[in-house]
Amino acid sequence: MNYAFEICANSAESCVAAQEGGANRVELCAAIPEGGTTPSYGEIRMARKLIDIRLHVIIRPRGGDFFYSPVEIETMEEDIRMARQAGADGVVFGCLTPEGELDMPAMERLMRAAEGMAVTFHRAFDYVKDPKQVLETLIQLGVDRVLTSGQQPVAIKGAALLADLVKQADGRIVIMPGCGVNESNIAELARLTGASEFHFSARENKESQMRLRNPALSMGGTDMDEYMHPVTTAKRVRNTIQALKSSL
């Protein structure tokens, strides 16, 4: 089987590491702790300038759920145009109704905006009521791939549903396992699911170079250590890919 590897990259720097590690594609995101939101025009342009592999961009105006207001849908439409202008090869999005079904008017509108680009339906898929029915609709819409953990916290725990989806897809759409994929489980995940594409971050923490620090302040109001910055490393990308290839 010919495998493909997509890296969830949180910066142009991480995109470069993904390419150096042997990835085939990156999904560029901002705000990873929120599950990923649309990166800036400048970040996309810089990534496009620095890498030759395929560049996909998440189109997600905020964290949280996947039911979007009319203003948010229009924002996503504009962001797809922006990503195209910045040199992206594809976009990544997903819109749901409050009942956990596809928001068809929103999806059709965004698919029109993305015409000619590759489209991935992201992990909104893990929140749908009927994944097998939704998969058929995504195929009809012309979506290229689905990023999913098999509706479980991590992909390895969702391997049974992932395997069913791969069989159902039957080459009509790519089922790409993601979430918690790493060196220790990618070979087992491939064996259990039959998937040919995998999505992972391969990140490590990089310590801030700031010498003057004020531990009493936090810009984000979270429990994160703001003097540690997670970045993809070429070594972890390479090791994860090798872990699968060496198992063949």
Short mmCIF file of C-alpha atoms in Angstrom, two decimals:
data_model
loop_
_atom_site.label_atom_id
_atom_site.label_comp_id
_atom_site.label_asym_id
_atom_site.label_seq_id
_atom_site.Cartn_x
_atom_site.Cartn_y
_atom_site.Cartn_z
CA MET A 1 0.00 0.00 0.00
CA ASN A 2 1.16 3.52 -0.77
CA TYR A 3 0.86 5.49 2.45
CA ALA A 4 0.51 9.27 2.77
CA PHE A 5 1.25 11.34 5.85
CA GLU A 6 -0.33 14.68 6.77
CA ILE A 7 1.07 16.81 9.57
CA CYS A 8 -1.09 19.10 11.68
CA ALA A 9 1.23 22.12 11.63
CA ASN A 10 0.77 25.12 13.92
CA SER A 11 3.17 27.46 12.12
CA ALA A 12 5.29 27.92 9.02
CA GLU A 13 8.20 26.61 11.11
CA SER A 14 6.28 23.39 11.79
CA CYS A 15 5.47 23.12 8.07
CA VAL A 16 9.18 23.18 7.25
CA ALA A 17 9.87 20.46 9.83
CA ALA A 18 7.05 18.35 8.38
CA GLN A 19 8.59 18.54 4.93
CA GLU A 20 12.06 17.77 6.23
CA GLY A 21 10.68 14.73 8.06
CA GLY A 22 9.15 13.28 4.91
CA ALA A 23 5.48 14.30 5.16
CA ASN A 24 3.40 14.48 2.00
CA ARG A 25 1.11 17.28 3.15
CA VAL A 26 0.46 19.71 5.98
CA GLU A 27 -2.74 21.01 7.51
CA LEU A 28 -1.90 24.51 8.74
CA CYS A 29 -3.83 25.66 11.82
CA ALA A 30 -3.72 28.38 14.44
CA ALA A 31 -4.96 27.97 18.04
CA ILE A 32 -4.19 24.28 18.39
CA PRO A 33 -5.41 24.16 22.04
CA GLU A 34 -8.86 25.10 20.68
CA GLY A 35 -8.74 22.32 18.13
CA GLY A 36 -7.39 24.54 15.37
CA THR A 37 -8.65 27.76 13.79
CA THR A 38 -7.91 29.56 10.52
CA PRO A 39 -4.31 30.83 10.39
CA SER A 40 -3.43 34.32 9.23
CA TYR A 41 -2.82 35.26 5.61
CA GLY A 42 0.82 35.93 6.46
CA GLU A 43 1.30 32.49 8.04
CA ILE A 44 -0.17 30.79 4.98
CA ARG A 45 1.96 32.86 2.60
CA MET A 46 5.11 32.13 4.58
CA ALA A 47 4.37 28.41 4.67
CA ARG A 48 3.75 28.40 0.92
CA LYS A 49 7.03 30.22 0.38
CA LEU A 50 9.01 27.73 2.48
CA ILE A 51 7.60 24.34 1.49
CA ASP A 52 6.99 22.44 -1.74
CA ILE A 53 4.67 19.73 -0.38
CA ARG A 54 0.90 20.20 -0.44
CA LEU A 55 -0.49 22.85 1.85
CA HIS A 56 -4.01 22.55 3.25
CA VAL A 57 -5.52 25.20 5.52
CA ILE A 58 -8.19 24.75 8.17
CA ILE A 59 -11.22 27.00 7.74
CA ARG A 60 -12.64 27.35 11.24
CA PRO A 61 -13.51 30.80 12.60
CA ARG A 62 -13.51 29.78 16.27
CA GLY A 63 -13.12 26.90 18.65
CA GLY A 64 -16.07 25.02 20.09
CA ASP A 65 -18.91 23.36 18.20
CA PHE A 66 -19.48 23.16 14.45
CA PHE A 67 -22.87 24.87 14.17
CA TYR A 68 -22.12 28.22 12.59
CA SER A 69 -24.11 31.43 12.29
CA PRO A 70 -24.72 33.13 8.91
CA VAL A 71 -21.97 35.63 9.69
CA GLU A 72 -19.53 32.82 10.53
CA ILE A 73 -20.38 30.98 7.29
CA GLU A 74 -19.68 34.15 5.33
CA THR A 75 -16.40 34.53 7.22
CA MET A 76 -15.44 30.96 6.28
CA GLU A 77 -16.28 31.69 2.65
CA GLU A 78 -13.98 34.70 2.71
CA ASP A 79 -11.25 32.68 4.41
CA ILE A 80 -11.42 30.05 1.67
CA ARG A 81 -10.85 32.79 -0.90
CA MET A 82 -7.99 34.15 1.21
CA ALA A 83 -6.38 30.71 1.50
CA ARG A 84 -6.61 30.24 -2.26
CA GLN A 85 -4.99 33.62 -2.89
CA ALA A 86 -2.23 32.79 -0.39
CA GLY A 87 -1.33 29.64 -2.32
CA ALA A 88 -3.09 26.84 -0.43
CA ASP A 89 -3.76 23.61 -2.33
CA GLY A 90 -6.71 22.62 -0.21
CA VAL A 91 -9.01 23.58 2.65
CA VAL A 92 -10.38 21.76 5.68
CA PHE A 93 -13.83 22.48 7.11
CA GLY A 94 -17.07 20.98 8.42
CA CYS A 95 -20.50 22.39 9.27
CA LEU A 96 -23.21 20.65 11.32
CA THR A 97 -26.78 21.26 12.40
CA PRO A 98 -27.69 21.35 16.10
CA GLU A 99 -28.96 17.77 15.66
CA GLY A 100 -25.58 16.44 14.54
CA GLU A 101 -26.36 16.23 10.84
CA LEU A 102 -24.62 17.97 7.94
CA ASP A 103 -25.59 21.60 7.47
CA MET A 104 -26.20 21.13 3.76
CA PRO A 105 -26.76 24.79 2.75
CA ALA A 106 -23.51 25.76 4.50
CA MET A 107 -21.57 22.81 3.08
CA GLU A 108 -22.79 23.44 -0.46
CA ARG A 109 -21.89 27.11 -0.18
CA LEU A 110 -18.37 26.37 1.07
CA MET A 111 -17.86 23.62 -1.53
CA ARG A 112 -18.65 26.16 -4.25
CA ALA A 113 -16.15 28.60 -2.74
CA ALA A 114 -13.51 25.83 -2.67
CA GLU A 115 -14.08 24.66 -6.25
CA GLY A 116 -10.80 23.43 -7.74
CA MET A 117 -9.17 22.92 -4.32
CA ALA A 118 -8.90 19.70 -2.34
CA VAL A 119 -11.45 19.52 0.49
CA THR A 120 -11.12 17.62 3.76
CA PHE A 121 -14.07 17.30 6.12
CA HIS A 122 -12.44 17.60 9.53
CA ARG A 123 -13.23 16.11 12.92
CA ALA A 124 -16.69 17.62 12.95
CA PHE A 125 -17.31 14.12 11.58
CA ASP A 126 -16.69 12.75 15.06
CA TYR A 127 -19.77 14.63 16.29
CA VAL A 128 -22.29 13.46 13.70
CA LYS A 129 -25.26 11.30 14.68
CA ASP A 130 -24.97 8.81 11.82
CA PRO A 131 -21.38 8.63 10.49
CA LYS A 132 -22.08 6.06 7.79
CA GLN A 133 -24.95 8.06 6.32
CA VAL A 134 -22.94 11.28 6.51
CA LEU A 135 -20.05 9.61 4.72
CA GLU A 136 -22.29 8.88 1.72
CA THR A 137 -23.45 12.50 1.62
CA LEU A 138 -19.86 13.78 1.77
CA ILE A 139 -19.01 11.56 -1.20
CA GLN A 140 -21.96 13.04 -3.11
CA LEU A 141 -20.78 16.55 -2.23
CA GLY A 142 -17.36 15.83 -3.76
CA VAL A 143 -15.33 15.95 -0.53
CA ASP A 144 -11.90 14.33 -0.99
CA ARG A 145 -11.18 12.98 2.50
CA VAL A 146 -12.48 12.74 6.03
CA LEU A 147 -10.29 13.35 9.07
CA THR A 148 -11.67 11.34 11.97
CA SER A 149 -10.73 9.57 15.20
CA GLY A 150 -13.57 7.10 14.74
CA GLN A 151 -15.73 9.13 17.15
CA GLN A 152 -13.40 8.27 20.04
CA PRO A 153 -10.98 10.45 22.06
CA VAL A 154 -8.04 9.01 20.09
CA ALA A 155 -7.92 7.18 16.77
CA ILE A 156 -6.57 3.90 18.11
CA LYS A 157 -9.70 3.57 20.28
CA GLY A 158 -11.88 4.29 17.27
CA ALA A 159 -10.19 1.67 15.09
CA ALA A 160 -13.31 -0.48 14.71
CA LEU A 161 -15.42 2.34 13.23
CA LEU A 162 -12.46 3.54 11.18
CA ALA A 163 -12.11 0.09 9.65
CA ASP A 164 -15.83 0.04 8.80
CA LEU A 165 -15.57 3.48 7.20
CA VAL A 166 -12.54 2.49 5.12
CA LYS A 167 -14.50 -0.50 3.80
CA GLN A 168 -17.58 1.60 3.14
CA ALA A 169 -15.54 4.28 1.36
CA ASP A 170 -14.11 1.64 -0.99
CA GLY A 171 -11.79 4.14 -2.65
CA ARG A 172 -14.51 6.75 -3.27
CA ILE A 173 -13.20 9.03 -0.51
CA VAL A 174 -10.15 8.87 1.77
CA ILE A 175 -10.65 8.00 5.42
CA MET A 176 -7.73 9.58 7.30
CA PRO A 177 -7.32 8.58 10.96
CA GLY A 178 -6.13 11.39 13.21
CA CYS A 179 -5.85 12.35 16.89
CA GLY A 180 -3.27 10.68 19.08
CA VAL A 181 -1.45 9.05 16.15
CA ASN A 182 2.25 8.64 16.95
CA GLU A 183 5.32 6.43 16.71
CA SER A 184 3.95 3.88 19.16
CA ASN A 185 0.60 3.16 17.52
CA ILE A 186 0.64 4.07 13.82
CA ALA A 187 1.58 0.56 12.66
CA GLU A 188 -1.17 -1.02 14.76
CA LEU A 189 -3.66 1.58 13.55
CA ALA A 190 -2.79 0.81 9.94
CA ARG A 191 -3.18 -2.92 10.57
CA LEU A 192 -6.54 -2.56 12.31
CA THR A 193 -8.13 -0.03 9.95
CA GLY A 194 -6.69 -0.59 6.48
CA ALA A 195 -6.25 3.18 6.15
CA SER A 196 -3.66 4.56 3.75
CA GLU A 197 -3.40 8.15 5.02
CA PHE A 198 -2.60 9.31 8.54
CA HIS A 199 -2.79 12.67 10.29
CA PHE A 200 -0.54 13.52 13.25
CA SER A 201 1.31 16.47 14.76
CA ALA A 202 4.73 15.08 15.80
CA ARG A 203 5.21 18.04 18.13
CA GLU A 204 7.66 18.64 20.96
CA ASN A 205 7.82 21.52 23.41
CA LYS A 206 10.28 24.29 22.60
CA GLU A 207 11.23 26.49 25.53
CA SER A 208 10.85 30.25 25.20
CA GLN A 209 14.00 32.32 24.86
CA MET A 210 12.57 35.02 27.12
CA ARG A 211 14.84 35.65 30.10
CA LEU A 212 12.62 38.22 31.81
CA ARG A 213 9.44 36.44 32.90
CA ASN A 214 6.44 37.42 34.99
CA PRO A 215 4.79 34.27 36.36
CA ALA A 216 1.94 36.34 37.82
CA LEU A 217 0.60 37.14 34.33
CA SER A 218 -1.05 35.02 31.66
CA MET A 219 -2.10 36.31 28.26
CA GLY A 220 -4.48 33.41 27.65
CA GLY A 221 -5.91 32.78 31.08
CA THR A 222 -5.30 29.05 30.68
CA ASP A 223 -3.35 26.38 32.50
CA MET A 224 -0.79 26.26 29.69
CA ASP A 225 2.83 27.08 30.30
CA GLU A 226 3.20 30.17 28.13
CA TYR A 227 6.98 29.83 28.14
CA MET A 228 6.76 26.51 26.29
CA HIS A 229 5.80 26.45 22.62
CA PRO A 230 4.90 23.16 20.91
CA VAL A 231 6.36 22.76 17.42
CA THR A 232 6.53 19.89 14.95
CA THR A 233 10.00 18.37 14.71
CA ALA A 234 11.43 16.66 11.64
CA LYS A 235 12.78 13.89 13.87
CA ARG A 236 9.35 12.93 15.22
CA VAL A 237 7.79 13.08 11.75
CA ARG A 238 10.55 10.85 10.40
CA ASN A 239 10.31 8.43 13.33
CA THR A 240 6.53 8.09 13.01
CA ILE A 241 6.70 7.42 9.29
CA GLN A 242 9.51 4.93 9.81
CA ALA A 243 7.54 3.14 12.53
CA LEU A 244 4.90 2.29 9.95
CA LYS A 245 7.22 1.49 7.07
CA SER A 246 9.43 -0.78 9.17
CA SER A 247 6.39 -2.84 10.16
CA LEU A 248 5.55 -3.78 6.56
#
